[in-house]
Short mmCIF file of C-alpha atoms and ligand atoms in Angstrom, two decimals:
data_model
loop_
_atom_site.label_atom_id
_atom_site.label_comp_id
_atom_site.label_asym_id
_atom_site.label_seq_id
_atom_site.Cartn_x
_atom_site.Cartn_y
_atom_site.Cartn_z
CA MET A 1 -1.63 -99.47 65.58
CA GLU A 2 -1.43 -101.71 68.59
CA ASP A 3 -4.12 -101.33 71.26
CA ILE A 4 -3.11 -99.66 74.51
CA GLN A 5 -5.07 -100.82 77.56
CA ILE A 6 -4.65 -98.86 80.77
CA LEU A 7 -5.67 -99.89 84.25
CA ALA A 8 -6.61 -96.68 86.08
CA ILE A 9 -7.01 -96.10 89.82
CA GLU A 10 -8.67 -93.15 91.62
CA SER A 11 -8.77 -92.67 95.41
CA SER A 12 -8.30 -88.93 95.97
CA CYS A 13 -11.41 -88.34 98.09
CA ASP A 14 -14.34 -90.58 99.06
CA GLU A 15 -14.64 -92.83 96.01
CA THR A 16 -12.50 -95.94 95.52
CA ALA A 17 -12.50 -96.46 91.77
CA ALA A 18 -10.82 -98.52 89.06
CA SER A 19 -11.32 -98.74 85.32
CA VAL A 20 -9.85 -100.30 82.20
CA VAL A 21 -9.61 -97.89 79.26
CA LYS A 22 -8.71 -98.92 75.72
CA ASN A 23 -6.93 -96.49 73.40
CA GLY A 24 -7.89 -93.50 75.51
CA ARG A 25 -11.54 -93.33 74.60
CA THR A 26 -13.17 -96.73 75.08
CA ILE A 27 -14.21 -97.54 78.63
CA LEU A 28 -14.09 -101.31 79.13
CA SER A 29 -15.07 -101.08 82.79
CA ASN A 30 -15.82 -98.41 85.37
CA VAL A 31 -16.13 -99.57 88.98
CA ILE A 32 -16.88 -97.03 91.72
CA SER A 33 -17.21 -97.86 95.40
CA SER A 34 -18.64 -94.80 97.10
CA GLN A 35 -18.14 -94.03 100.79
CA ILE A 36 -20.91 -91.42 100.90
CA GLU A 37 -23.11 -93.41 103.30
CA LEU A 38 -20.21 -93.62 105.76
CA HIS A 39 -19.33 -89.92 105.71
CA LYS A 40 -22.97 -88.77 105.81
CA LEU A 41 -22.99 -89.49 109.55
CA TYR A 42 -20.37 -86.75 110.02
CA GLY A 43 -21.74 -84.20 107.53
CA GLY A 44 -18.63 -84.36 105.34
CA VAL A 45 -15.63 -86.46 104.35
CA VAL A 46 -13.52 -87.60 107.33
CA PRO A 47 -10.00 -88.10 105.87
CA GLU A 48 -8.89 -90.84 108.26
CA ILE A 49 -12.03 -92.88 107.60
CA ALA A 50 -11.63 -92.34 103.84
CA SER A 51 -8.07 -93.74 103.84
CA ARG A 52 -9.04 -96.79 105.84
CA LYS A 53 -12.01 -97.55 103.62
CA HIS A 54 -9.86 -97.20 100.47
CA ILE A 55 -7.44 -99.78 101.88
CA GLU A 56 -10.31 -102.15 102.51
CA LYS A 57 -11.88 -101.77 99.08
CA ILE A 58 -9.13 -101.15 96.58
CA ASN A 59 -8.20 -104.75 95.70
CA GLN A 60 -11.83 -105.75 95.24
CA VAL A 61 -12.53 -102.73 93.06
CA ILE A 62 -9.52 -103.45 90.82
CA GLU A 63 -10.41 -107.14 90.49
CA GLN A 64 -13.94 -106.17 89.53
CA ALA A 65 -12.70 -103.66 86.96
CA LEU A 66 -10.50 -106.33 85.30
CA GLU A 67 -13.34 -108.85 85.39
CA ASP A 68 -15.91 -106.43 83.93
CA ALA A 69 -13.46 -105.53 81.17
CA ASN A 70 -12.79 -109.22 80.57
CA VAL A 71 -9.01 -108.69 80.66
CA THR A 72 -6.21 -109.98 82.87
CA LEU A 73 -3.20 -108.02 84.07
CA ASP A 74 -1.25 -109.69 81.23
CA GLU A 75 -3.26 -107.61 78.77
CA ILE A 76 -2.65 -104.30 80.56
CA ASP A 77 -0.03 -101.97 79.02
CA ALA A 78 0.26 -99.32 81.74
CA VAL A 79 -1.09 -98.33 85.15
CA GLY A 80 -2.51 -94.83 85.60
CA VAL A 81 -3.23 -93.33 89.01
CA THR A 82 -4.37 -90.04 90.53
CA TYR A 83 -1.47 -88.66 92.60
CA GLY A 84 -2.96 -85.23 93.44
CA PRO A 85 -4.64 -83.03 94.40
CA GLY A 86 -6.73 -84.59 97.15
CA LEU A 87 -6.54 -86.01 100.66
CA VAL A 88 -3.01 -87.23 101.27
CA GLY A 89 -3.89 -90.46 103.05
CA ALA A 90 -6.55 -91.29 100.47
CA LEU A 91 -4.22 -90.57 97.52
CA LEU A 92 -1.46 -92.69 99.06
CA VAL A 93 -3.63 -95.81 98.95
CA GLY A 94 -4.12 -95.53 95.17
CA VAL A 95 -0.51 -94.50 94.52
CA ALA A 96 0.94 -97.37 96.58
CA GLU A 97 -1.41 -99.84 94.91
CA ALA A 98 -0.57 -98.61 91.39
CA LYS A 99 3.14 -98.76 92.15
CA ALA A 100 2.88 -102.29 93.51
CA ILE A 101 1.00 -103.56 90.44
CA ALA A 102 3.27 -101.74 87.97
CA TYR A 103 6.42 -102.94 89.76
CA ALA A 104 5.28 -106.55 90.01
CA ARG A 105 4.15 -106.63 86.38
CA LYS A 106 7.00 -104.49 84.99
CA LEU A 107 4.49 -102.01 83.58
CA PRO A 108 4.93 -98.29 83.01
CA LEU A 109 3.44 -96.08 85.73
CA VAL A 110 1.64 -92.85 84.80
CA GLY A 111 0.66 -90.41 87.56
CA VAL A 112 -2.40 -88.31 86.69
CA HIS A 113 -3.59 -84.91 87.89
CA HIS A 114 -7.13 -85.36 89.24
CA ILE A 115 -8.42 -82.22 87.51
CA GLU A 116 -6.89 -83.26 84.19
CA GLY A 117 -8.93 -86.42 84.73
CA HIS A 118 -12.14 -84.44 85.19
CA VAL A 119 -11.51 -82.50 81.97
CA SER A 120 -10.72 -85.75 80.12
CA ALA A 121 -14.12 -87.19 81.07
CA ASN A 122 -15.41 -85.14 78.13
CA TYR A 123 -13.49 -87.30 75.64
CA ILE A 124 -15.33 -90.47 76.65
CA GLU A 125 -18.65 -89.79 74.96
CA HIS A 126 -17.54 -87.21 72.41
CA PRO A 127 -15.20 -88.90 69.91
CA ASP A 128 -15.09 -85.66 67.89
CA LEU A 129 -13.84 -83.51 70.79
CA GLU A 130 -10.18 -82.53 70.59
CA PRO A 131 -8.27 -79.56 72.00
CA PRO A 132 -8.35 -76.62 71.81
CA PHE A 133 -11.56 -75.88 73.72
CA LEU A 134 -12.74 -73.93 76.76
CA CYS A 135 -13.54 -75.90 79.91
CA LEU A 136 -15.34 -74.87 83.08
CA ILE A 137 -14.13 -77.13 85.89
CA VAL A 138 -16.42 -77.16 88.92
CA SER A 139 -15.84 -79.73 91.64
CA GLY A 140 -15.84 -79.95 95.41
CA GLY A 141 -12.33 -78.57 95.67
CA HIS A 142 -11.83 -76.63 92.42
CA THR A 143 -13.39 -73.96 90.26
CA HIS A 144 -11.32 -73.13 87.19
CA LEU A 145 -12.03 -71.70 83.78
CA VAL A 146 -9.32 -72.96 81.42
CA ILE A 147 -8.38 -73.20 77.78
CA VAL A 148 -7.39 -76.80 77.04
CA LYS A 149 -4.66 -76.03 74.52
CA GLU A 150 -3.51 -79.58 73.93
CA TYR A 151 -4.14 -82.84 75.79
CA GLY A 152 -3.08 -82.11 79.36
CA VAL A 153 -1.96 -78.52 78.62
CA PHE A 154 -4.02 -75.77 80.22
CA GLU A 155 -4.11 -72.00 80.21
CA ILE A 156 -5.91 -70.89 83.35
CA LEU A 157 -8.14 -67.87 82.68
CA GLY A 158 -10.01 -67.76 85.97
CA ARG A 159 -10.32 -69.43 89.33
CA THR A 160 -12.24 -69.06 92.56
CA ARG A 161 -10.98 -66.56 95.12
CA ASP A 162 -12.50 -68.44 98.04
CA ASP A 163 -14.87 -71.43 98.08
CA ALA A 164 -15.09 -73.89 95.20
CA ALA A 165 -18.54 -74.13 93.61
CA GLY A 166 -19.16 -77.61 95.05
CA GLU A 167 -18.00 -76.46 98.47
CA ALA A 168 -20.58 -73.65 98.37
CA PHE A 169 -23.31 -76.17 97.47
CA ASP A 170 -22.23 -78.45 100.33
CA LYS A 171 -22.06 -75.64 102.91
CA VAL A 172 -25.42 -74.15 101.95
CA ALA A 173 -27.02 -77.61 101.95
CA ARG A 174 -25.72 -78.21 105.46
CA ALA A 175 -27.00 -74.81 106.62
CA ILE A 176 -30.51 -75.51 105.37
CA GLY A 177 -30.47 -79.00 106.84
CA LEU A 178 -30.13 -81.11 103.70
CA GLY A 179 -27.03 -83.03 104.78
CA TYR A 180 -24.07 -84.38 102.81
CA PRO A 181 -23.34 -84.34 99.91
CA GLY A 182 -25.18 -81.11 99.32
CA GLY A 183 -24.92 -80.64 95.57
CA PRO A 184 -27.29 -83.39 94.44
CA LYS A 185 -29.76 -82.52 97.22
CA ILE A 186 -29.92 -78.84 96.27
CA ASP A 187 -30.23 -79.87 92.62
CA LYS A 188 -33.28 -82.00 93.48
CA LEU A 189 -34.99 -79.67 95.96
CA SER A 190 -34.56 -76.70 93.61
CA LYS A 191 -36.95 -78.28 91.14
CA GLU A 192 -39.78 -77.56 93.61
CA GLY A 193 -38.68 -73.99 94.27
CA ASN A 194 -38.78 -70.59 92.58
CA PRO A 195 -35.29 -69.46 91.51
CA LYS A 196 -36.47 -65.84 91.50
CA ALA A 197 -37.93 -65.93 95.03
CA ILE A 198 -34.84 -64.42 96.68
CA GLU A 199 -32.26 -62.18 94.99
CA PHE A 200 -28.82 -63.41 96.05
CA PRO A 201 -25.60 -61.59 95.05
CA ARG A 202 -23.74 -62.48 91.84
CA ALA A 203 -20.14 -61.61 92.68
CA LYS A 204 -17.91 -59.87 90.16
CA ILE A 205 -14.22 -59.25 90.75
CA ASP A 206 -12.83 -55.95 89.47
CA GLY A 207 -10.36 -56.42 86.67
CA CYS A 208 -10.67 -60.22 86.70
CA PRO A 209 -13.78 -61.02 84.67
CA TYR A 210 -13.19 -64.77 84.73
CA ASP A 211 -12.54 -65.20 88.46
CA PHE A 212 -15.21 -66.42 90.84
CA SER A 213 -16.17 -65.82 94.45
CA PHE A 214 -18.84 -67.82 96.23
CA SER A 215 -18.34 -66.81 99.85
CA GLY A 216 -20.68 -63.80 99.41
CA VAL A 217 -23.64 -65.80 98.21
CA LYS A 218 -22.99 -68.42 100.89
CA SER A 219 -23.01 -65.73 103.63
CA ALA A 220 -26.14 -64.19 102.12
CA VAL A 221 -27.94 -67.53 102.44
CA LEU A 222 -26.79 -67.88 106.07
CA ASN A 223 -27.93 -64.31 106.85
CA TYR A 224 -31.28 -64.97 105.23
CA MET A 225 -31.72 -68.05 107.42
CA ASN A 226 -30.72 -66.21 110.60
CA GLN A 227 -33.02 -63.29 109.93
CA ALA A 228 -35.97 -65.57 109.27
CA LYS A 229 -35.21 -67.39 112.52
CA MET A 230 -35.07 -64.15 114.53
CA LYS A 231 -38.40 -63.05 113.10
CA GLY A 232 -39.83 -66.47 113.75
CA GLU A 233 -40.65 -66.89 110.06
CA GLU A 234 -40.77 -70.21 108.26
CA VAL A 235 -38.17 -70.55 105.50
CA ASN A 236 -39.25 -72.04 102.18
CA ARG A 237 -36.24 -74.30 101.68
CA ALA A 238 -37.06 -75.12 98.07
CA ASP A 239 -37.20 -71.41 97.14
CA LEU A 240 -33.98 -70.82 99.05
CA ALA A 241 -32.17 -73.70 97.34
CA ALA A 242 -33.44 -72.70 93.90
CA SER A 243 -32.46 -69.04 94.41
CA PHE A 244 -28.98 -69.94 95.67
CA GLN A 245 -28.46 -72.35 92.78
CA ALA A 246 -29.63 -69.72 90.28
CA ALA A 247 -27.07 -67.23 91.61
CA VAL A 248 -24.21 -69.75 91.27
CA VAL A 249 -25.33 -71.00 87.85
CA ASP A 250 -25.74 -67.44 86.50
CA VAL A 251 -22.18 -66.50 87.43
CA LEU A 252 -20.67 -69.74 86.11
CA THR A 253 -22.55 -69.38 82.81
CA GLU A 254 -21.84 -65.67 82.36
CA HIS A 255 -18.12 -65.93 83.00
CA THR A 256 -17.79 -68.95 80.72
CA MET A 257 -19.59 -67.20 77.85
CA ARG A 258 -17.59 -64.03 78.36
CA ALA A 259 -14.30 -65.97 78.16
CA ALA A 260 -15.46 -67.85 75.06
CA GLU A 261 -16.39 -64.60 73.32
CA ASP A 262 -13.22 -62.76 74.39
CA TYR A 263 -10.95 -65.58 73.25
CA GLY A 264 -12.98 -66.54 70.17
CA ILE A 265 -13.48 -70.13 71.31
CA THR A 266 -16.56 -71.95 70.03
CA LYS A 267 -16.17 -75.32 71.74
CA ILE A 268 -17.25 -75.30 75.39
CA ALA A 269 -17.01 -78.19 77.85
CA ILE A 270 -17.83 -78.56 81.53
CA ALA A 271 -16.28 -80.94 84.07
CA GLY A 272 -16.28 -81.95 87.73
CA GLY A 273 -18.97 -83.04 90.19
CA VAL A 274 -20.99 -79.80 89.92
CA ALA A 275 -21.12 -80.31 86.12
CA SER A 276 -23.72 -83.00 86.87
CA ASN A 277 -26.05 -80.22 88.11
CA GLN A 278 -29.05 -80.21 85.80
CA THR A 279 -29.70 -76.47 85.98
CA LEU A 280 -26.06 -75.68 85.19
CA ARG A 281 -25.99 -78.10 82.25
CA ALA A 282 -29.21 -76.62 80.85
CA ALA A 283 -28.06 -73.01 81.33
CA ILE A 284 -24.71 -73.48 79.61
CA GLU A 285 -26.25 -75.54 76.84
CA LYS A 286 -28.82 -72.79 76.20
CA ALA A 287 -26.20 -70.04 76.25
CA CYS A 288 -24.08 -72.05 73.79
CA LYS A 289 -27.03 -72.59 71.46
CA GLN A 290 -27.78 -68.86 71.41
CA ARG A 291 -24.21 -68.19 70.29
CA ASN A 292 -23.84 -71.14 67.97
CA PHE A 293 -21.16 -72.72 70.17
CA ARG A 294 -20.70 -76.48 70.48
CA PHE A 295 -21.48 -77.70 74.00
CA TYR A 296 -19.90 -80.80 75.54
CA CYS A 297 -20.57 -82.40 78.91
CA PRO A 298 -19.92 -85.85 80.33
CA SER A 299 -22.81 -88.02 81.56
CA PRO A 300 -23.32 -87.39 85.30
CA ILE A 301 -21.56 -90.66 86.23
CA PHE A 302 -18.38 -89.38 84.54
CA CYS A 303 -18.70 -85.90 86.14
CA THR A 304 -18.31 -87.05 89.74
CA ASP A 305 -15.16 -88.91 90.77
CA ASN A 306 -14.41 -92.04 88.75
CA ALA A 307 -11.37 -93.89 87.39
CA ALA A 308 -12.44 -93.96 83.73
CA MET A 309 -11.57 -90.26 83.40
CA ILE A 310 -8.18 -91.00 84.99
CA GLY A 311 -7.57 -93.76 82.44
CA VAL A 312 -8.37 -91.37 79.59
CA ALA A 313 -5.99 -88.71 80.93
CA ALA A 314 -3.33 -91.37 81.60
CA TYR A 315 -3.55 -92.51 77.97
CA TYR A 316 -2.76 -89.05 76.59
CA GLU A 317 0.07 -88.59 79.12
CA TYR A 318 1.39 -92.05 78.18
CA GLN A 319 1.30 -91.13 74.48
CA LYS A 320 3.37 -88.04 75.29
CA GLY A 321 5.96 -90.28 76.92
CA VAL A 322 5.20 -89.44 80.54
CA ARG A 323 6.43 -92.18 82.89
CA HIS A 324 6.68 -91.89 86.66
CA GLY A 325 9.31 -93.60 88.77
CA TRP A 326 8.96 -95.82 91.83
CA ASP A 327 9.40 -92.68 93.93
CA LEU A 328 6.02 -91.30 92.82
CA ASN A 329 4.37 -89.78 95.88
CA ALA A 330 0.96 -88.29 96.67
CA VAL A 331 0.90 -84.51 96.19
CA PRO A 332 -2.16 -83.21 98.07
CA ASN A 333 -1.93 -79.65 96.69
CA LEU A 334 -0.73 -80.44 93.16
CA LYS A 335 -1.36 -77.39 90.95
CA LEU A 336 -2.97 -77.64 87.53
CA GLY A 337 -0.26 -77.83 84.87
CA GLU A 338 2.38 -79.10 87.31
CA ARG A 339 4.05 -82.49 86.99
O1 KG4 B 401 -15.65 -83.86 91.27
P1 KG4 B 401 -16.19 -84.35 92.56
O2 KG4 B 401 -16.90 -85.67 92.57
O3 KG4 B 401 -15.06 -84.43 93.63
C1 KG4 B 401 -14.02 -83.48 93.70
O4 KG4 B 401 -13.03 -83.64 92.95
O5 KG4 B 401 -14.20 -82.54 94.48
O6 KG4 B 401 -17.13 -83.20 93.08
C2 KG4 B 401 -17.86 -83.31 94.27
C3 KG4 B 401 -18.68 -82.06 94.44
C4 KG4 B 401 -19.39 -81.98 95.76
O7 KG4 B 401 -19.19 -80.70 96.29
C5 KG4 B 401 -20.84 -82.22 95.40
O8 KG4 B 401 -21.76 -81.59 96.26
C6 KG4 B 401 -20.89 -81.60 94.01
O9 KG4 B 401 -19.69 -81.98 93.40
N1 KG4 B 401 -22.01 -82.12 93.22
C7 KG4 B 401 -23.04 -81.36 92.78
C8 KG4 B 401 -23.94 -82.24 92.13
N2 KG4 B 401 -23.43 -83.50 92.21
C9 KG4 B 401 -22.24 -83.40 92.88
N3 KG4 B 401 -23.26 -80.04 92.87
C10 KG4 B 401 -24.38 -79.56 92.33
N4 KG4 B 401 -25.32 -80.34 91.70
C11 KG4 B 401 -25.13 -81.68 91.58
N5 KG4 B 401 -26.05 -82.42 90.97
ZN1 ZN B 402 -13.06 -84.85 91.59
#
């Protein structure tokens, strides 16, 4: 079989990224230019700044990805790009760039769903992993529990009713003065705290055992902070972070195990930025071991936004015959399973 090499581009939020992926599973390069330092000043991602920074960086990042992979555009077989969901102005930079390269080089263009990319990150380091399997997707904008039925085909079992898991981490981190991005900071600070110090609510939704809700635990943390302030008491931030994280991790783990048991699925994967959380990884791994399930997770660098995962997803879409036209546009609220 002839090799298929895909140049992949990701610019949906605050990372400008490009990668060259061979035959869907071999990452020849993975270049990520993060804007975190820039957005830190504002406590979150500023869309207008993100778009402008993508424009500045995208050509450099692509050149670097080709150089690291030791290939030229002549050896590329298709261009894959995230076209949604995400920030519209940010997405447009990657989409316009991918279209320009594909048009100039007469290459097929494959638009990729960002969340399908996150799920596909699991294929990079696990050559044995193939659908079907259960996947918990936890990122800054999404919390979904899905069955991956085939490559790129999902049955959604559960989703968040309000905040995404990563959003809850970011909001709580801001409230306790840790700054942006909150997830990694809470992860780190929690190691010094007692996860049983404060009992925060673990939300359940009647009749929907796989759905999530994180606004309750977020409000509980804010209330706890306010009450301590009114009483003039010092808050132990490490205990608070660890207790909040424990509440979120418990719910994510419980719902995932429940779905696996109910549907008789024994292969469990996790994906998205929050999947790099060490406590979550350990909790799901332990729960899987107890039940004799196989557990899969990408290395942290492939959990947060990157283009390698987009190249992997693009490969499987390409193999299915998916080709996008020159009218491909950014779709900021693209739903999972939509084309
Ligand atoms: O997947 P991602 O890079 O971007 C989106 O598609 O949203 O996810 C970013 C989210 C942020 O909310 C960030 O705080 C969270 O993932 N995150 C973490 C960790 N690393 C990133 N949350 C908890 N623990 C971490 N170690
Ligand atoms: Zn993402």
